Amino acid sequence: MLEKLGEVLRKATDKIANAIFLDKNLLDSIIRDLQRALIEADVNVSLVKELSEEIRTVALDERIKQIDKKEHVIKILHDELLKILGEEKKLKLQKGQNRIMLLGLYGAGKTTTVAKLGNYFAKRGNKVVLLGLDVHRPAASEQLKQLAEKNKLNYLIDAKEKNPMKIWKNFEGEIKKYDVVIVDTAGRHTLDDDLIKEIKSLNREISPTESILVMPADIGQAAKKQAQEFTEAVKISGVIITRMDSTAKGGGALTACAETKSGVYFITTGEKINDIEEFNPKAFLSRLLGMGDLESLIEKIKSVTHEDKQKEMQKKIESGKIGLEDVIEQVKSMNSLGGFEKIKSMIPGFAKVQGKIPEGMLESQQEKISKWEHILKSMTKEEKENPEILEKQTPRIARIAKGAGVNTSDVRSLLKQYKMLNDMVKSGMASGDVSGGLSQKQMQKMLKKFGKKMRF
Ligand SMILES: Nc1nc2c(ncn2[C@@H]2O[C@H](COP(=O)(O)OP(=O)(O)O)[C@@H](O)[C@H]2O)c(=O)[nH]1
Ligand SMILES: [Mg+2]
């Protein structure tokens, strides 16, 4: 059910959580992924735009400290998604008899849902009966009968009678014995005059306590129009979305219902009798995000963020000096993106020129990282604190390489990366304001030089 969207949302929150700094480029890439996934889930483009703008506004708000930004962004993402999913609407049974009528077009899932809903209420101790009033489809009453018998539910059908009002009248005495009557009705290909007429007279006759519109999730955003049309014709008290398991468009159906303020009571997620669940937007979203709730999500971010470390890092960048360990630490913490990508997102402004970075520099450096870690272990405290002293010290470099079981070129590559980063930091690239440091042109020149020198 919306697996793809869930996956993208989880990746986006992970990216936010793992970022050292949420700079514009990282944000752009996250928003791009989100937009694509939401639109693929058939969420209305203007809703998607709104959501993106909200996130962008918060993320680029200068007044919010970098440290707090990730939490803000995650919270906004969560709240905005919740907003487009709509309010929770529960189907509460009333005292006295509940007459729940399911309406919808052909193949929407009415009959199947009548059985599921009947089972749902029967399991909760109610006296339930299913009533078949679909007189148009020859096999409709047989389908209901089979579903009821299979699941030991009471049912009332009359396969011969072609007037649904008559069936209701004939069974009136029998129906009185039950607390919950779930009524299956006939659909049409479209909501035409005949269907409207039939629903209206059923409404008068039965005076249902609930008139529920059943729509399949695969109609996506078209759910909006359908909900509006049905609501105009008869009073709809809520919606059930079926087949959430079999389409990627469920996001469209759900958000379309929220837009029309048609509360979604239930969603159904399979062919089996128990494949029905109350639609709780919060729980649904948590599941999509793969979290318990917003609080645990924020907790997760805090736990991977290491606030102290982040503060420390920011200080170092501001003071214009990054240590060897920082270089490795930062590169390491973004395994999924590869080493250099991480450094890119770490230094605001850097990614702006990413197109100009020589190829090869962006290669994943996993192997290199593990070598670097060994290298660090065979360095003295003095060397680690002041890598500059190694610069022209071939014997020292050879000693370190031997201790780490790597080549001297590996040691040199770490030193180069270290130097490069510090040069960049010093030159003001990491100030967060590119224009305040080097010009774009100067930066490109510098990168070119680095690229030639380094061949990562
Ligand atoms: N995968 C899946 N199929 C469903 C679900 N609900 C209904 N269906 C199927 O959708 C088809 C139409 O359902 P039916 O109840 O006969 O629709 P009706 O014409 O509105 O009464 C049937 O093949 C059902 O088995 C669901 O939640 N998941
Ligand atoms: Mg049916």
XYZ file of C-alpha atoms and ligand atoms in Angstrom:
485
model
C 0.000 0.000 0.000
C 1.691 3.166 -1.213
C 5.006 1.359 -0.722
C 6.861 3.572 -3.117
C 5.706 6.784 -1.469
C 6.569 5.346 1.917
C 10.023 4.439 0.729
C 10.686 7.924 -0.614
C 9.354 9.535 2.549
C 11.569 7.355 4.691
C 14.577 8.133 2.532
C 13.813 11.845 2.673
C 13.558 11.861 6.448
C 16.772 9.852 6.662
C 18.534 12.312 4.401
C 17.362 15.171 6.559
C 18.384 13.335 9.698
C 21.835 12.461 8.388
C 22.675 15.837 6.911
C 25.137 17.891 8.811
C 23.717 21.031 7.322
C 20.492 21.399 5.478
C 21.682 23.547 2.645
C 19.687 24.637 -0.337
C 20.988 21.929 -2.642
C 20.290 19.079 -0.312
C 16.872 20.545 0.293
C 16.220 20.875 -3.415
C 17.071 17.247 -3.988
C 14.864 16.116 -1.107
C 11.972 18.235 -2.308
C 12.403 16.939 -5.840
C 12.203 13.337 -4.631
C 9.172 14.121 -2.514
C 7.383 15.885 -5.321
C 7.988 13.071 -7.735
C 6.750 10.449 -5.288
C 3.676 12.410 -4.257
C 2.715 13.098 -7.838
C 3.261 9.433 -8.660
C 0.886 8.626 -5.813
C -1.513 10.912 -7.695
C -1.585 13.680 -5.115
C -2.834 16.937 -6.583
C -0.005 19.053 -7.973
C -1.112 22.208 -6.207
C -1.138 20.397 -2.867
C 2.341 19.115 -3.614
C 3.501 22.634 -4.456
C 2.087 24.007 -1.242
C 3.797 21.338 0.770
C 7.132 21.976 -0.940
C 6.883 25.703 -0.354
C 6.156 25.242 3.343
C 9.187 23.000 3.729
C 11.398 25.358 1.783
C 10.286 28.361 3.783
C 11.138 26.722 7.066
C 14.366 25.191 5.863
C 15.690 28.445 4.489
C 14.481 30.560 7.379
C 17.607 32.316 8.583
C 16.135 32.817 12.015
C 16.081 29.099 12.711
C 19.437 27.768 13.779
C 20.942 24.952 11.718
C 20.853 22.795 14.817
C 17.068 23.072 15.094
C 16.363 23.137 11.405
C 16.122 19.419 10.813
C 13.491 19.028 13.493
C 11.540 21.924 12.062
C 11.697 20.538 8.570
C 10.642 17.056 9.639
C 7.817 18.504 11.673
C 6.604 20.602 8.750
C 6.842 17.648 6.389
C 4.847 15.567 8.845
C 2.242 18.262 9.493
C 1.788 19.108 5.849
C 1.331 15.473 4.894
C -1.142 15.092 7.704
C -2.998 18.156 6.519
C -3.446 16.772 3.026
C -4.614 13.429 4.425
C -7.473 15.142 6.229
C -9.146 14.780 9.579
C -9.846 11.523 11.279
C -13.462 10.431 10.957
C -14.782 7.540 12.963
C -17.860 5.526 12.191
C -19.531 5.504 15.581
C -22.529 3.309 16.108
C -25.564 4.994 17.570
C -27.973 3.787 20.161
C -30.867 2.005 18.546
C -30.695 0.563 15.084
C -27.866 1.516 12.726
C -28.717 1.345 9.064
C -25.530 1.653 7.073
C -26.046 1.960 3.335
C -23.131 1.545 0.975
C -23.279 3.401 -2.326
C -21.006 3.541 -5.317
C -20.444 2.720 -8.959
C -19.990 -0.726 -10.488
C -17.030 -2.640 -9.180
C -16.224 -0.084 -6.490
C -16.078 -2.843 -3.915
C -19.494 -2.372 -2.280
C -20.529 -5.990 -1.872
C -17.123 -7.094 -0.615
C -17.045 -4.169 1.789
C -20.570 -4.903 3.065
C -19.269 -8.295 4.211
C -16.067 -6.852 5.663
C -17.920 -4.158 7.539
C -20.510 -6.659 8.757
C -17.768 -8.893 10.055
C -16.028 -5.899 11.638
C -19.114 -4.957 13.661
C -20.123 -8.549 14.421
C -16.667 -9.207 15.877
C -17.240 -6.251 18.146
C -20.331 -7.852 19.611
C -23.092 -6.295 17.527
C -26.083 -8.074 16.073
C -25.434 -7.628 12.392
C -27.324 -8.446 9.223
C -26.314 -7.923 5.616
C -29.089 -6.872 3.280
C -28.819 -7.340 -0.474
C -30.543 -4.580 -2.425
C -28.538 -4.802 -5.636
C -31.299 -5.904 -7.944
C -29.506 -5.070 -11.180
C -26.698 -7.541 -11.257
C -28.047 -11.064 -11.544
C -25.299 -12.572 -9.421
C -25.213 -9.811 -6.803
C -27.360 -11.516 -4.195
C -25.520 -14.796 -4.713
C -22.171 -13.033 -4.127
C -23.464 -11.538 -0.895
C -24.885 -14.876 0.229
C -21.581 -16.647 -0.336
C -19.591 -14.016 1.492
C -22.027 -14.077 4.419
C -22.106 -17.855 4.708
C -18.381 -18.195 4.462
C -17.953 -15.764 7.323
C -20.952 -16.834 9.379
C -22.810 -13.572 9.018
C -26.584 -13.131 8.889
C -27.957 -12.051 5.547
C -31.218 -11.262 3.796
C -31.580 -11.540 0.035
C -34.349 -12.009 -2.480
C -32.948 -12.993 -5.849
C -36.326 -12.781 -7.607
C -37.590 -9.390 -6.532
C -36.498 -6.567 -8.854
C -37.669 -3.648 -6.742
C -35.287 -2.850 -3.892
C -37.981 -0.917 -1.981
C -40.145 -3.997 -1.961
C -37.331 -6.151 -0.649
C -36.837 -3.713 2.194
C -40.546 -3.717 2.996
C -40.803 -7.494 2.837
C -37.966 -7.926 5.281
C -38.946 -5.064 7.578
C -40.058 -7.314 10.412
C -36.934 -9.424 10.173
C -34.647 -6.424 9.935
C -35.972 -5.050 13.231
C -34.159 -7.818 15.098
C -30.718 -6.397 14.349
C -28.636 -3.524 15.727
C -26.589 -3.064 12.607
C -28.032 -3.446 9.123
C -25.547 -3.140 6.320
C -27.183 -2.493 2.996
C -25.633 -3.436 -0.345
C -26.982 -1.335 -3.209
C -26.709 -1.423 -6.968
C -24.106 0.565 -8.859
C -24.028 1.946 -12.400
C -21.230 2.761 -14.775
C -21.715 6.413 -13.919
C -23.812 8.359 -11.504
C -26.712 8.691 -13.923
C -30.286 9.804 -13.334
C -31.483 6.254 -12.751
C -28.956 5.670 -10.025
C -29.704 9.019 -8.390
C -33.409 8.261 -8.465
C -32.899 4.836 -6.968
C -30.600 6.088 -4.210
C -33.004 8.885 -3.347
C -35.985 6.600 -2.964
C -33.937 4.100 -0.946
C -32.941 6.976 1.269
C -36.542 7.923 1.876
C -37.585 4.360 2.535
C -34.701 3.241 4.708
C -33.617 6.565 6.247
C -30.109 5.271 6.774
C -28.070 6.415 9.755
C -25.044 6.345 7.464
C -24.790 6.689 3.688
C -21.286 5.713 2.770
C -19.718 6.228 -0.634
C -17.454 3.359 -1.676
C -14.678 4.255 -4.110
C -11.736 2.203 -5.337
C -8.319 3.697 -4.652
C -7.271 3.335 -8.283
C -9.504 6.220 -9.318
C -6.952 8.467 -7.620
C -7.727 12.173 -7.771
C -10.954 11.484 -9.644
C -12.307 10.595 -6.206
C -12.782 14.316 -5.724
C -15.247 14.706 -8.552
C -17.064 11.525 -7.680
C -17.407 12.470 -4.030
C -18.739 15.893 -5.027
C -21.274 14.434 -7.438
C -22.574 11.876 -4.993
C -22.771 14.473 -2.242
C -24.842 16.711 -4.463
C -27.243 13.899 -5.259
C -27.626 12.431 -1.778
C -26.209 13.200 1.602
C -22.991 11.246 2.005
C -21.854 10.803 5.598
C -18.453 9.347 4.823
C -16.288 7.384 2.449
C -14.652 3.982 2.251
C -11.702 3.626 -0.084
C -11.190 0.082 -1.345
C -8.306 -1.700 -3.049
C -5.656 0.408 -1.360
C -3.411 -2.626 -1.773
C -3.573 -2.743 -5.520
C -2.625 0.718 -6.719
C -0.023 3.432 -6.343
C -2.743 6.052 -6.681
C -4.136 5.687 -3.173
C -2.575 8.979 -2.163
C -4.720 10.725 -4.736
C -7.941 9.132 -3.556
C -7.224 9.902 0.095
C -6.157 13.500 -0.411
C -9.018 14.131 -2.827
C -11.443 13.047 -0.117
C -9.754 15.377 2.339
C -10.121 18.226 -0.146
C -13.847 17.663 -0.443
C -14.102 17.193 3.316
C -15.542 13.727 2.793
C -14.184 11.949 5.807
C -12.695 8.541 5.115
C -14.077 6.014 7.594
C -12.253 2.949 6.406
C -9.783 1.752 3.842
C -9.709 -1.796 2.558
C -6.472 -3.470 1.724
C -7.154 -6.880 0.236
C -9.675 -9.511 -0.738
C -9.900 -11.184 2.653
C -12.625 -10.482 5.156
C -10.269 -8.843 7.652
C -8.622 -6.596 5.088
C -10.385 -3.501 6.347
C -9.115 -0.893 8.747
C -10.291 2.338 10.258
C -8.608 5.200 8.506
C -6.599 7.123 11.023
C -4.503 9.724 9.154
C -1.927 9.983 11.932
C -1.373 6.254 12.206
C -1.429 5.914 8.449
C 1.246 8.571 8.045
C 3.384 7.109 10.805
C 3.298 3.828 8.996
C 4.274 5.479 5.730
C 7.150 7.209 7.457
C 8.051 3.971 9.200
C 7.838 5.533 12.645
C 5.651 5.310 15.708
C 4.696 8.961 15.676
C 6.114 12.434 15.251
C 7.764 12.373 18.655
C 9.653 9.194 17.939
C 10.615 10.545 14.550
C 12.089 13.666 16.140
C 13.794 11.464 18.699
C 15.350 9.468 15.916
C 16.678 12.585 14.294
C 18.126 13.751 17.571
C 19.807 10.435 18.118
C 21.560 10.405 14.765
C 22.326 14.089 14.834
C 24.657 14.145 17.845
C 23.924 17.736 18.603
C 27.218 18.332 20.351
C 29.179 17.013 17.437
C 27.212 19.161 15.079
C 27.779 22.273 17.155
C 31.441 21.454 17.299
C 31.589 21.014 13.555
C 29.856 24.270 12.911
C 32.321 26.033 15.191
C 35.226 24.477 13.369
C 33.885 25.522 10.010
C 33.296 29.008 11.305
C 36.787 29.190 12.755
C 38.152 27.936 9.459
C 39.711 24.700 10.621
C 38.540 21.129 10.144
C 40.510 18.300 11.746
C 41.511 15.026 10.168
C 39.047 13.110 12.278
C 36.272 15.448 11.221
C 37.048 14.794 7.615
C 36.659 11.078 8.123
C 33.742 11.363 10.495
C 31.710 13.461 8.147
C 32.565 11.446 5.090
C 31.725 8.262 6.957
C 28.352 9.280 8.281
C 26.856 9.430 4.838
C 27.578 5.985 3.532
C 24.556 5.917 1.316
C 25.551 8.999 -0.591
C 29.225 8.237 -0.911
C 32.025 10.189 0.685
C 32.350 13.299 -1.336
C 28.627 13.805 -1.610
C 28.583 14.121 2.117
C 31.223 16.757 2.252
C 29.308 18.552 -0.413
C 26.158 18.736 1.628
C 28.192 19.543 4.684
C 29.565 22.744 3.297
C 26.928 25.259 2.328
C 27.586 26.682 -1.084
C 29.847 23.899 -2.195
C 27.196 21.933 -4.014
C 26.346 24.987 -6.061
C 29.290 24.276 -8.268
C 28.903 20.534 -8.255
C 28.456 20.373 -11.969
C 31.972 21.655 -12.330
C 33.579 19.156 -10.029
C 35.853 16.859 -12.003
C 34.520 13.384 -12.486
C 35.981 10.811 -10.199
C 35.917 13.182 -7.294
C 32.354 12.194 -6.694
C 32.983 8.487 -6.688
C 31.948 6.620 -3.629
C 34.883 6.449 -1.321
C 33.848 3.672 0.972
C 37.058 1.750 0.550
C 39.081 4.865 1.007
C 37.266 5.685 4.197
C 38.120 2.401 5.809
C 41.751 2.878 4.805
C 41.703 6.354 6.241
C 40.406 5.012 9.503
C 43.350 2.644 9.710
C 45.691 5.468 8.827
C 44.349 7.597 11.629
C 44.974 4.790 14.075
C 48.636 4.636 13.208
C 49.193 8.352 13.589
C 50.527 9.984 16.720
C 48.450 12.500 18.618
C 50.679 15.269 17.384
C 50.317 14.198 13.771
C 46.555 13.983 14.058
C 46.254 17.416 15.569
C 48.637 18.962 13.113
C 48.663 17.020 9.872
C 50.584 19.863 8.243
C 53.764 18.596 9.852
C 53.575 15.511 7.640
C 53.693 17.436 4.438
C 57.245 16.823 3.377
C 57.975 13.986 5.769
C 58.274 10.959 3.522
C 59.645 8.652 6.247
C 56.814 9.547 8.591
C 54.258 8.936 5.885
C 55.889 5.599 5.112
C 55.766 4.657 8.778
C 52.055 5.501 9.000
C 51.281 3.632 5.795
C 53.109 0.548 7.036
C 51.318 0.643 10.367
C 47.963 0.968 8.649
C 48.682 -1.670 6.026
C 48.082 0.777 3.186
C 50.128 2.485 0.501
C 51.767 5.818 1.074
C 49.540 7.190 -1.663
C 46.540 6.475 0.575
C 48.038 8.541 3.353
C 48.751 11.313 0.923
C 45.216 11.236 -0.398
C 43.837 11.731 3.097
C 46.200 14.596 3.671
C 45.201 16.134 0.374
C 41.539 15.888 1.155
C 42.197 17.385 4.526
C 44.124 20.244 3.000
C 41.574 20.813 0.322
C 38.733 21.063 2.776
C 40.595 23.425 5.010
C 41.583 25.582 2.112
C 37.983 25.776 1.100
C 36.843 26.588 4.582
C 39.495 29.268 4.845
C 38.617 30.783 1.537
C 35.136 31.438 2.828
C 33.336 28.864 0.800
C 31.842 27.358 3.872
C 30.564 30.598 5.261
C 27.137 29.724 3.987
C 27.151 32.723 1.753
C 28.941 32.031 -1.459
C 28.912 35.594 -2.675
C 30.531 36.688 0.547
C 33.451 34.400 -0.095
C 34.789 33.555 -3.493
C 32.958 34.353 -6.642
C 31.450 31.468 -8.514
C 34.167 31.792 -11.119
C 36.978 31.821 -8.610
C 35.527 28.784 -6.970
C 35.299 26.859 -10.185
C 38.870 27.713 -10.922
C 39.906 26.516 -7.542
C 38.005 23.285 -7.899
C 39.517 22.633 -11.247
C 42.924 23.058 -9.741
C 42.063 20.716 -6.903
C 40.620 18.190 -9.252
C 43.732 18.120 -11.375
C 45.976 17.892 -8.391
C 44.088 15.226 -6.604
C 42.613 12.650 -8.961
C 40.650 11.001 -6.185
N -7.260 -6.325 -3.917
C -8.445 -5.908 -3.468
N -9.556 -6.223 -4.148
C -10.744 -5.793 -3.659
C -10.832 -5.040 -2.474
N -12.127 -4.749 -2.264
C -12.815 -5.294 -3.285
N -12.003 -5.942 -4.134
C -12.326 -6.628 -5.379
O -12.928 -5.701 -6.281
C -13.867 -6.363 -7.112
C -15.207 -5.647 -7.072
O -15.761 -5.758 -5.776
P -17.312 -5.829 -5.493
O -17.481 -5.854 -4.022
O -17.972 -6.918 -6.255
O -17.761 -4.426 -6.080
P -19.217 -3.817 -6.285
O -19.559 -3.961 -7.719
O -19.108 -2.388 -5.874
O -20.131 -4.579 -5.394
C -13.946 -7.770 -6.599
O -13.161 -8.590 -7.415
C -13.345 -7.702 -5.204
O -12.812 -8.923 -4.790
C -9.612 -4.717 -1.773
O -9.572 -4.050 -0.752
N -8.447 -5.192 -2.334
Mg -21.864 -5.554 -5.750
